[in-house]
Structure formats: C-alpha cells, structure tokens
Short mmCIF file of C-alpha atoms in Angstrom, two decimals:
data_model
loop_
_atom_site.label_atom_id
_atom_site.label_comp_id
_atom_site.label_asym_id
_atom_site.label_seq_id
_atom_site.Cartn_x
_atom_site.Cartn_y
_atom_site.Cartn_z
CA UNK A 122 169.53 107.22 80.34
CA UNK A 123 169.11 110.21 82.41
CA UNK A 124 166.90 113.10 81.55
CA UNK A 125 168.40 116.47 80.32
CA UNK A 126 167.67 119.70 80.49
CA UNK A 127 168.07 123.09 78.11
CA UNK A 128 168.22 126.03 80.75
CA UNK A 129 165.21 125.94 83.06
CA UNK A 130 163.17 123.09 80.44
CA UNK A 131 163.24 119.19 81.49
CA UNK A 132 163.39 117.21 78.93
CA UNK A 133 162.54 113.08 79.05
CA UNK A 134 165.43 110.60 78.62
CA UNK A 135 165.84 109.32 74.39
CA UNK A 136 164.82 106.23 73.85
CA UNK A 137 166.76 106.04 70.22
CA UNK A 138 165.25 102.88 68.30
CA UNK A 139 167.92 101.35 65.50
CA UNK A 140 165.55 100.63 62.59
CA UNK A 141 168.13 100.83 59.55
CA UNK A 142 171.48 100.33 58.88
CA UNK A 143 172.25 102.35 56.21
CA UNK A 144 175.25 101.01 54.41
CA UNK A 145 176.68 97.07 53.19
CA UNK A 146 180.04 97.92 52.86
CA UNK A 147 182.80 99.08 55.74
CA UNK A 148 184.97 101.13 54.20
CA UNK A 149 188.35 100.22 56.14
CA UNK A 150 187.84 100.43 60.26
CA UNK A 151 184.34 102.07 59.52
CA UNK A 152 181.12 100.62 61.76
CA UNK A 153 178.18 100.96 59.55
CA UNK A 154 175.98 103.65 59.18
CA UNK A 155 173.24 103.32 61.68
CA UNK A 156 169.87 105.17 61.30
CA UNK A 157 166.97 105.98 63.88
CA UNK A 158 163.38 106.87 63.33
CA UNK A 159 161.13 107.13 60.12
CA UNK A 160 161.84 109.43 58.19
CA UNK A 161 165.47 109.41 59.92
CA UNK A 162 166.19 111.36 62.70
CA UNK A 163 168.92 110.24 64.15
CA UNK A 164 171.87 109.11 62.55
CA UNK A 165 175.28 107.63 63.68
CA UNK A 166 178.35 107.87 61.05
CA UNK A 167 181.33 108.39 63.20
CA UNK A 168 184.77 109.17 61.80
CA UNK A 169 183.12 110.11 58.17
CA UNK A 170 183.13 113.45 56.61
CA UNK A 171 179.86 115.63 56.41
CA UNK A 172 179.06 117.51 53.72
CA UNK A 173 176.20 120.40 54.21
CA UNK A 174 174.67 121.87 51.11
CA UNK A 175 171.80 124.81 51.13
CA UNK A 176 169.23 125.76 48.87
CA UNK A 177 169.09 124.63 45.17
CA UNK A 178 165.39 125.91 43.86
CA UNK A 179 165.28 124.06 40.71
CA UNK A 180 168.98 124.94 39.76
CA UNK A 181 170.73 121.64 38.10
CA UNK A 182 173.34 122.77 36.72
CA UNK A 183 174.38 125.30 40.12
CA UNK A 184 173.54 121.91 41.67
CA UNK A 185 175.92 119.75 39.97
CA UNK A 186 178.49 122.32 40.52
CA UNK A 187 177.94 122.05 44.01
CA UNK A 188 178.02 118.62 44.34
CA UNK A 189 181.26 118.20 42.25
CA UNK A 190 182.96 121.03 44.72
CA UNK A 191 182.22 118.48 47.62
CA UNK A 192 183.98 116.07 46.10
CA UNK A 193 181.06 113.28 45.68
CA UNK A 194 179.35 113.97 42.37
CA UNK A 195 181.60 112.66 39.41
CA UNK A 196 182.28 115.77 36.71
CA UNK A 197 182.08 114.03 33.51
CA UNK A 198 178.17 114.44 33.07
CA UNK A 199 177.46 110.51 34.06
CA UNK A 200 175.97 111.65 37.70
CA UNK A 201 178.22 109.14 39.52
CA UNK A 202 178.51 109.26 43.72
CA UNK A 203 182.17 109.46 43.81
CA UNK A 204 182.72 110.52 47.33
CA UNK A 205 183.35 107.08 49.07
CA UNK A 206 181.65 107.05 52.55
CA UNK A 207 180.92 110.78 53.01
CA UNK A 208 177.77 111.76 54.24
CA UNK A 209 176.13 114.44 52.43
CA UNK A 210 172.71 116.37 53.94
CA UNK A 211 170.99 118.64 51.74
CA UNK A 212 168.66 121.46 53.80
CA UNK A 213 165.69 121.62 51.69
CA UNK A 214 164.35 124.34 49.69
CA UNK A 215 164.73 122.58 46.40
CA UNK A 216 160.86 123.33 44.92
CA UNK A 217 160.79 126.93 43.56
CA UNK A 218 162.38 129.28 41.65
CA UNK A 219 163.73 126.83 39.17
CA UNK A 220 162.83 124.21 36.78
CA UNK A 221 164.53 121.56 37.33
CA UNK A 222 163.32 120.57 40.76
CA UNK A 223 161.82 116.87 40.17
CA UNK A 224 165.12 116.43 38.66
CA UNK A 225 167.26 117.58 41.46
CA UNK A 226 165.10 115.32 43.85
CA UNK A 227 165.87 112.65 41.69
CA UNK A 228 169.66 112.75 41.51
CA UNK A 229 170.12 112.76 44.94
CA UNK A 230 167.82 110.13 45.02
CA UNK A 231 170.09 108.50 42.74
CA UNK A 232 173.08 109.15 44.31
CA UNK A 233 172.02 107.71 47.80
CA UNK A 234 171.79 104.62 46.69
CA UNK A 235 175.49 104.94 44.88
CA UNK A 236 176.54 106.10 48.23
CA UNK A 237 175.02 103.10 50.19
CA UNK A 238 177.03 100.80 48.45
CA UNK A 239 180.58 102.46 48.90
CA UNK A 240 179.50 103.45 53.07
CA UNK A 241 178.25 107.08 52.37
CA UNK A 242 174.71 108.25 52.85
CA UNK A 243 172.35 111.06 51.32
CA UNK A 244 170.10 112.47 53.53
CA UNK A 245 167.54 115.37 52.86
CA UNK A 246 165.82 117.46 55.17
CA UNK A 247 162.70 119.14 54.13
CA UNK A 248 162.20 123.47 53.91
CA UNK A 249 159.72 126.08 54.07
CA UNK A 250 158.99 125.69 50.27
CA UNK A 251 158.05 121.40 50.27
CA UNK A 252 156.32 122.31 52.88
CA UNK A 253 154.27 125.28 50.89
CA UNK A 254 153.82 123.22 48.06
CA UNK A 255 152.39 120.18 49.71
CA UNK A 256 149.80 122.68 50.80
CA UNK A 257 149.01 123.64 47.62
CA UNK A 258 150.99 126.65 47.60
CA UNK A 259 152.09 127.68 44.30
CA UNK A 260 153.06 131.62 44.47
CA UNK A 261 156.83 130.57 43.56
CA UNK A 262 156.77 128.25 41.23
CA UNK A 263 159.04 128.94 38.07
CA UNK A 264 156.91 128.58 34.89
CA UNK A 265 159.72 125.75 33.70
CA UNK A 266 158.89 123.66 36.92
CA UNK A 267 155.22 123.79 36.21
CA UNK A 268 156.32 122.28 32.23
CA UNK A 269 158.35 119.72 34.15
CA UNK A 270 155.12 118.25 36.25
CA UNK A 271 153.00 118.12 32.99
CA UNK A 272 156.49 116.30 31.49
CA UNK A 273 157.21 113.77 34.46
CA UNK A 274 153.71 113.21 34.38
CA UNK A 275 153.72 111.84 30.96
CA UNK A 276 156.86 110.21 31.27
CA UNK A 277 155.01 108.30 34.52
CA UNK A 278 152.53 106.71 32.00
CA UNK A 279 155.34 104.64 30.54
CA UNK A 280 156.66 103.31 33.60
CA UNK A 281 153.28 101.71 34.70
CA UNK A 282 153.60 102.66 37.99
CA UNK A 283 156.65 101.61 38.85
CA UNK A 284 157.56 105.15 40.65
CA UNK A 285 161.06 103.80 41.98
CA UNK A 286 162.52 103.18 38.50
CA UNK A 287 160.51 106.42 37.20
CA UNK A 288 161.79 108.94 40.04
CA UNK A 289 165.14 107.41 39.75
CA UNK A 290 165.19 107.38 36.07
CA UNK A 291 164.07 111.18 35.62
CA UNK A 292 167.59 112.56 35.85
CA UNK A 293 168.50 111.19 32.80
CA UNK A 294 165.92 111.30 30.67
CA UNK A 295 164.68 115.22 32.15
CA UNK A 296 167.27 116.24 29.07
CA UNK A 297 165.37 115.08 26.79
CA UNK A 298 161.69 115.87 27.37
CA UNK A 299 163.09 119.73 27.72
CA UNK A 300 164.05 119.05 24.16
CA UNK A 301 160.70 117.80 23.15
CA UNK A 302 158.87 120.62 24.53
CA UNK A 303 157.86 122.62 21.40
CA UNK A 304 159.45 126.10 21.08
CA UNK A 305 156.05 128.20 21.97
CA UNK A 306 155.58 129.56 25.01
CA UNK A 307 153.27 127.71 27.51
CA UNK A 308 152.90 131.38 29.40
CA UNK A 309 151.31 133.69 27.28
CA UNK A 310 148.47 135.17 29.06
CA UNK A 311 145.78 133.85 27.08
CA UNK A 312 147.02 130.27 27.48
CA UNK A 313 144.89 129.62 29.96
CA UNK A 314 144.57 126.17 29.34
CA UNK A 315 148.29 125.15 29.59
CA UNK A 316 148.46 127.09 32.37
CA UNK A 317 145.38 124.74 33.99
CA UNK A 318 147.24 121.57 33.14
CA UNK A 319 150.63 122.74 34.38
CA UNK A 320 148.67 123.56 37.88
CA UNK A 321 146.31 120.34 37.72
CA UNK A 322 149.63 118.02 36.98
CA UNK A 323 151.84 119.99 39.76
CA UNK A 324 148.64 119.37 42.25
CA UNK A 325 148.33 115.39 41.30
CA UNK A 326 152.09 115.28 42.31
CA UNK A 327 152.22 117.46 45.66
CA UNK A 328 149.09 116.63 47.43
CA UNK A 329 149.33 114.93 50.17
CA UNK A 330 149.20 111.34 49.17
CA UNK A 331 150.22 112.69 45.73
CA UNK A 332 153.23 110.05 44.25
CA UNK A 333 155.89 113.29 45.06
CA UNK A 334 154.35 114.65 48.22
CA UNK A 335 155.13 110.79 49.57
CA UNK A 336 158.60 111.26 48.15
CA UNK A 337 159.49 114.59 49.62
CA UNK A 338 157.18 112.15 53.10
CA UNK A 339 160.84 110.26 53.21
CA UNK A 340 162.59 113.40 54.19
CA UNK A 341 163.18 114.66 57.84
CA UNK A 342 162.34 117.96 59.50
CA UNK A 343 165.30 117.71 61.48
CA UNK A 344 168.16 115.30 61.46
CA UNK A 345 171.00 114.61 63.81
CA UNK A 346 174.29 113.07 62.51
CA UNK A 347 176.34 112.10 65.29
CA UNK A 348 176.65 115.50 67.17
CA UNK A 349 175.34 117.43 64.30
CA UNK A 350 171.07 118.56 64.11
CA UNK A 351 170.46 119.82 60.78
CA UNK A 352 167.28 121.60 60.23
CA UNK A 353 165.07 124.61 58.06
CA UNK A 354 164.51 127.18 60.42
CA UNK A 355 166.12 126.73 63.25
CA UNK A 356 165.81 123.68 66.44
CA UNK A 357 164.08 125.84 69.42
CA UNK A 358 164.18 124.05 73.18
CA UNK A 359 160.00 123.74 72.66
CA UNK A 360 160.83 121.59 69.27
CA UNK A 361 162.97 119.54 71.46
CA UNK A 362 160.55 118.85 73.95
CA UNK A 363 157.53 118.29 71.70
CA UNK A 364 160.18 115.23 70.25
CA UNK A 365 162.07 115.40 67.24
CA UNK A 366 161.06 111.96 66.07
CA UNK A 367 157.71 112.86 66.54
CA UNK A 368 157.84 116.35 64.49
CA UNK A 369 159.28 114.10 61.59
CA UNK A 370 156.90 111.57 61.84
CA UNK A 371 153.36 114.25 62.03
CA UNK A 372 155.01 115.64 58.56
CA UNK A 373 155.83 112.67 57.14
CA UNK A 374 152.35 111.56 58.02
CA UNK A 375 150.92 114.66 56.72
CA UNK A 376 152.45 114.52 53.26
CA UNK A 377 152.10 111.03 52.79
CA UNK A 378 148.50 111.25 53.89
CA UNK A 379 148.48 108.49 56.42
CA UNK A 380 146.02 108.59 59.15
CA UNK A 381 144.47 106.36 61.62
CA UNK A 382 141.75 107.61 61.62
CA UNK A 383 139.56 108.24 58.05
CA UNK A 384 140.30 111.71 58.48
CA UNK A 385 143.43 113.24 56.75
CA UNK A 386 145.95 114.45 58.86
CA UNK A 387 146.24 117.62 60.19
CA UNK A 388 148.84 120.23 58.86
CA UNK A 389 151.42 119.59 61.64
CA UNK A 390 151.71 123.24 62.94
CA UNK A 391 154.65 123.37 65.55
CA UNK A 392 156.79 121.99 62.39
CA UNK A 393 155.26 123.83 59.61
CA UNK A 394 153.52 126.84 60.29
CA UNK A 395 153.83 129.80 62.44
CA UNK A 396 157.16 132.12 62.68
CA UNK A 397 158.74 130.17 65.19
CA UNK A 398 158.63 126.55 63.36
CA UNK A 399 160.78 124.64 62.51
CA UNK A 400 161.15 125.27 58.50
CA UNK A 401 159.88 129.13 59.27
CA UNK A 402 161.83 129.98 62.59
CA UNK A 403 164.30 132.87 61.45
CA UNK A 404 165.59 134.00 65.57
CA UNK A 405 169.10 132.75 64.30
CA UNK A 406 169.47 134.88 61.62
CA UNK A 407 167.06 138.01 62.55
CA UNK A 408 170.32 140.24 63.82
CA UNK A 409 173.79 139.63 62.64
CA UNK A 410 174.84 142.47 64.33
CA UNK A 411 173.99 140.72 67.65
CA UNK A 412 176.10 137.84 66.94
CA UNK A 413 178.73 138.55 70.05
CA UNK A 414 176.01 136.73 72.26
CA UNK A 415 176.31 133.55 70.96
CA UNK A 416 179.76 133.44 71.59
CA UNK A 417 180.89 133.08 68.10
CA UNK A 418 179.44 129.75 66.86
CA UNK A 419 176.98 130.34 64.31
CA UNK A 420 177.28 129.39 60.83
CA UNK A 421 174.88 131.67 58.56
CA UNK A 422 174.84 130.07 54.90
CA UNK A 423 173.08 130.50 52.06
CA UNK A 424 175.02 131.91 48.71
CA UNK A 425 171.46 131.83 46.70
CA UNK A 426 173.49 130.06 44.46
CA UNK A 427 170.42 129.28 41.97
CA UNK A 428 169.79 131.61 39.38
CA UNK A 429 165.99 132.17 40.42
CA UNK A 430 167.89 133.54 43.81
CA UNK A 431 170.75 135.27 43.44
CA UNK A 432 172.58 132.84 40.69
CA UNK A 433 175.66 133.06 42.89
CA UNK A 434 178.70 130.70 43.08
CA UNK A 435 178.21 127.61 44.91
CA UNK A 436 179.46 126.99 48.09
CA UNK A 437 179.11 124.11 50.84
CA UNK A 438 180.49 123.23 54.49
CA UNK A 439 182.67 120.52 54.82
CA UNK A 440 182.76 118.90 58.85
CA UNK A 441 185.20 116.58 59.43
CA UNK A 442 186.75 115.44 62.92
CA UNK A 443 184.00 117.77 64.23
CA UNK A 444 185.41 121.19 62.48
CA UNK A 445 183.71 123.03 60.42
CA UNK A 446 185.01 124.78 56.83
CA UNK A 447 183.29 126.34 53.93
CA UNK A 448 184.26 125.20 50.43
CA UNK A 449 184.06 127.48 47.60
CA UNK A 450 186.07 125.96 44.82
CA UNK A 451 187.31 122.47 44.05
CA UNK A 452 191.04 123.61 45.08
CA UNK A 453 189.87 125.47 47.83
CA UNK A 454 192.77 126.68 50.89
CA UNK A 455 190.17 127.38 53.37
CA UNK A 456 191.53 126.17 56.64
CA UNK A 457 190.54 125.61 60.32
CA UNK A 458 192.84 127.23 62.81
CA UNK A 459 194.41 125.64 65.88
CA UNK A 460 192.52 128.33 68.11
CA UNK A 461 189.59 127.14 66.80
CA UNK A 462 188.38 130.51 65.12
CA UNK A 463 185.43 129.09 62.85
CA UNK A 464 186.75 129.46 59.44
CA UNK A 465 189.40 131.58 57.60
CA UNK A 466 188.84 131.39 53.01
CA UNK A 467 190.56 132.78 49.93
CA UNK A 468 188.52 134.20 47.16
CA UNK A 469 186.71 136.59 48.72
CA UNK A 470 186.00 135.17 52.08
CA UNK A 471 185.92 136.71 55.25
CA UNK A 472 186.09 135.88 59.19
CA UNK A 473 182.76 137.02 61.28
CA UNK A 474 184.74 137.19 64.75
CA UNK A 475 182.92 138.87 67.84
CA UNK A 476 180.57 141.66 67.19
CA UNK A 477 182.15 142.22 63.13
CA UNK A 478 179.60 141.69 60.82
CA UNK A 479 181.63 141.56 57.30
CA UNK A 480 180.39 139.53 54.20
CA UNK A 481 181.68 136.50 52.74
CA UNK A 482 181.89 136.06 49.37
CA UNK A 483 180.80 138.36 46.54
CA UNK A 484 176.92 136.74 47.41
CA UNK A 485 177.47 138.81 50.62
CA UNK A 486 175.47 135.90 52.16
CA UNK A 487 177.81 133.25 54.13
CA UNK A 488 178.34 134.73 57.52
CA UNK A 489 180.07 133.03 60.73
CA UNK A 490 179.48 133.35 64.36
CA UNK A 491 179.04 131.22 67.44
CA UNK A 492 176.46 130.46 70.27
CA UNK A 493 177.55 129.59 73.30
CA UNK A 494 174.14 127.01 73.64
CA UNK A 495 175.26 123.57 74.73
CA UNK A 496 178.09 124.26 71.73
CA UNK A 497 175.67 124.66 69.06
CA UNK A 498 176.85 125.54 65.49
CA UNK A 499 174.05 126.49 63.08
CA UNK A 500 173.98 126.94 59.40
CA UNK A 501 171.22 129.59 58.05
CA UNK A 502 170.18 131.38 55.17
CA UNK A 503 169.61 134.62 56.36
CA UNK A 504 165.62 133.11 56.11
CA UNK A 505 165.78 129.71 56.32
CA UNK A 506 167.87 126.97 57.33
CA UNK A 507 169.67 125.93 60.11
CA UNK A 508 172.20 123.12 60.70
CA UNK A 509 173.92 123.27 64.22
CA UNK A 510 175.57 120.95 66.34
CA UNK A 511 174.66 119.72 69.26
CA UNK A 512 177.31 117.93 71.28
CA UNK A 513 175.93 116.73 74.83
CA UNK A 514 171.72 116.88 74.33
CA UNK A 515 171.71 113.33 73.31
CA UNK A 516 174.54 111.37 74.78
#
C-alpha cells in the first residue's frame, strides 16, 4: 500500500493486522464484523448503521433514554440490545459528575456482548475524565460515585474474583445496593472517615493495574469504523503520524499497568496530556464563528444531557449509508437532504450553514458545520470529543 500524505506531512503505508472478528452471526448479506489492533482501532462493518452517543457522567437513567432513542436498548427496564447489527460507539466521558458510572460501564458492557450475537458491536472510546481518574484525579467526582466504589467494592467480595460475571452483573444488582445504603449522609464535613474509604475504594479501582483502570485499558483513544475516526479531542495530522494503533496501545498499556520493563509505564503524553491531545485537543470547537473554513462539515455535539452537566434531553447521531443525522426523539423527522446540507430537525433544531452560528436544541449545544480536510466530519462537545470521518487516509 502506498504511503499518504495530510498537506505537506508523509505519512508510512498501514499495515492493518485482523486480530478479531467481532460477530458469529451474518445478519442477511452482512460480512462479519472485522476488528484491528488492541484495544481496537480499526474496525470494518460495512453496510450497518452507526450510532454515536456523547457524554453520560454517571447519568443512567439520561443514559437509558439515550440508548432507547437509538433504537438498540429495549424500554421495558430488562436492559436488552435490541438493535440487530448496529454499531453503537460511545465517546467517553462517562466517570464524573454522576453516580452511576460503574454502572453505565457495565451495561454497555453488557450490551456488547447482546450485540455480538445478533451482528452489532459496542465500542467505547476513552475521554479526558478516564483518563483524569486513572491518574488519580478526583476534583469531579460526584459524592454518589464515590458511595458506588465503596458499594461495587463490597459486592466484588462475593464474586471471588470472578470480575467478568461481577462487572457484567453490576447493572442489575447497582439498584439494590443504592437501596441498602443507609439514609445518613456519607458527606457531612466531619465524616472524614467515609470520606477516606470512598477515596481509598475509588483509588483500588482506577489505578493503573486497578480491576477498573484495566477495564476502562479495553477502550480505544481513537477508533475508525469503516470511513468513520471517532475520538475525545480531536485526531490532529501529528496523532496520525505518531500511529493510531500505537496511541491506543501506550494508554492501554498505561492503565492496565503493563510494562516490559519493571518500571510502570509512563503517562502516555501525546494522547493524554497537553492541550493539543488527543482526549484534551479543543482546535475543533475553539471558534464556531469560524466555521465557514471548514467548508461546512463539522458536527459539534454534546447536549450535556446528564444532570451533573446540563441535565438536557438526550440526543445521538445516527450514520447510515455514510450520512449523517441527529436523533432527538424516538419518532424523530430529522432528515438528510439530497444536496447534502448536513442535517435539517424538528423540535427545536436548527441548520449551522456557512458562517451562521445558531443553536440547536433548547441545550444550545449541538452545532453543525463542515471541514473541507480529506472530507472529515467531526462530532465535539464544545470541550471534548470528536468523531469525524475520514474517507481516503486509509484506503
């Protein structure tokens, strides 16, 4: 394969590896599911519908919502994958501000393996805030997500060890232990000791080489699905060239504490620290008002649709046959137009075209535009995340 190139920067030829194939059922004239790399990087699912979904921090409930809008979480509380052989990437930022976040990880844990089995796939890439925590920064953690560790803890004990039944099992039983949490207040200011458990259990967990630090290891930094990169942050040409395989596999290293030397591995900085990394990189989203330049094809999205955010209504993109829609209610007449304008909605929705910079949706959040960048679409929270697409870079 030839080598490419992003303006004046040479990049080497891909050397894509097939290590997984992600799915034991073909759903109709469906090839499998193929996934590259570990944690996966790159992904092939032609002819299936994506479904992108931003941040959750520790929202359930906004979560389920969400899910159910996409069409591939069942709505009659039994947590079932009902959406056939959709693929459906979450874009991190699920630790903080809420208190249901082990939970959350766990139900889509859950619901990949549903999905496997019907030709779908859950993927997860990793944000700004697993990356924070794995380092031991807690400055946003909700007080109920601190009572969860010291919970799931616990509840650990009576699985032996068995994490994979445990982590799996947490979405169901998280109802519960809430329950059995007595009714006083674990965050009174002279509780010191509760508060010295909560942040001793929430360290055990997110350390790297801690039991949910290696879970949140099995997440990507970056992710391509067929012509799609999703990322935290946003994908820069010197994040290509360093190797997206490689970025994945220094932070999966990192959190899951593997090294071959005795040393522990280094913080992987070009991924996870510093303005312009991947999780941190905000250039997409720093001036709306300077959208015109990339040509209109931009996706900005985040509705801070948890209620430690901005506890506004859910909304996710839909891509399927490589267009692009927002959805913001289960009977939803958002449509794509034959001129290929990015997105027109009801309820509140509004078209971004050229230099307009209008909101979208009473969150005032979900914005559209488009770069003109080897046809690049990105999704962003006006922070954070990033998914684009990428049509040409690795064909």
């Amino acid at each position: 394969m030839a080598a490419v190139s992003l303006g004046s920067l040479s990049l080497p030829p891909l050397k894509c590896r097939k290590v997984a194939v992600c799915c034991s059922y073909v759903n109709g004239s469906l090839r499998p599911i193929t996934v590259s790399g570990n944690p996966p990087t790159f992904v092939s699912a032609s002819g299936r519908r994506i479904v992108a979904v931003g941040d959750l921090h520790g929202d359930l409930s906004k979560t389920r919502r969400a899910l159910e809008m996409a069409g591939v979480l069942s709505s009659d509380g039994q947590d079932l994958w009902i959406g056939g052989a959709t693929v459906l990437v979450q874009l991190g930022d699920i630790l903080d501000r809420g208190e249901d976040e082990i939970a959350i990880l766990s139900l889509l844990r859950s619901l990949d393996i549903q999905a496997k089995s019907t030709g779908g796939a859950v993927f997860q890439v990793n944000g700004n805030h697993e990356t924070m925590n794995v380092e031991g920064d807690f400055r946003y953690v909700d007080p109920g997500a601190f009572d969860e560790c010291i919970d799931f803890l616990d509840y650990l004990d009576e699985y032996k060890g068995n994490w994979d039944d445990a982590f799996m099992g947490w979405i169901r039983a998280t109802k519960w232990w809430k329950k059995k949490r007595t009714s006083e207040s674990y965050w009174t200011r002279w509780n010191f000791l509760k508060r010295q458990q909560a942040v001793i259990a929430r360290s055990s967990l997110l350390r790297p080489g801690g039991p949910l630090a290696c879970e949140l290891g099995r997440h990507s930094v970056v992710l391509k699905v067929d012509d799609w990169i999703f990322c935290h942050g946003g994908l820069l040409p010197h994040h290509v060239a360093y190797g997206l395989e490689r970025m994945n596999k220094e932070v999966s290293f990192w959190m899951r504490d593997f090294s071959e030397s005795n040393d522990s591995p280094a913080v992987p900085f070009i991924a996870t620290r510093g303005y312009d990394s991947i999780v941190w990189n905000r250039l997409y989203s720093r001036d709306s008002a300077d959208a015109n330049k990339y040509n209109e094809r931009i996706w900005c999205i985040d509705v801070g649709m948890s209620s430690g955010v901005l506890n506004s209504r859910p909304e996710v993109l839909e891509i399927v046959d490589d267009k692009a829609r927002v959805i913001s209610n289960q009977n939803d007449l958002a449509y794509m137009t034959e001129d290929s304008t990015p997105l027109r909605t009801v309820d509140e929705c509004m078209v971004v075209k050229g230099t307009q910079n209008q909101p979208i949706s009473s969150s005032n959040r979900l914005c559209i535009y488009t770069l003109n960048l080897l046809k690049m679409l990105y999704i962003v929270y006006p922070a954070n995340y990033i998914v684009c697409i990428w049509s040409n870079l690795y064909k």
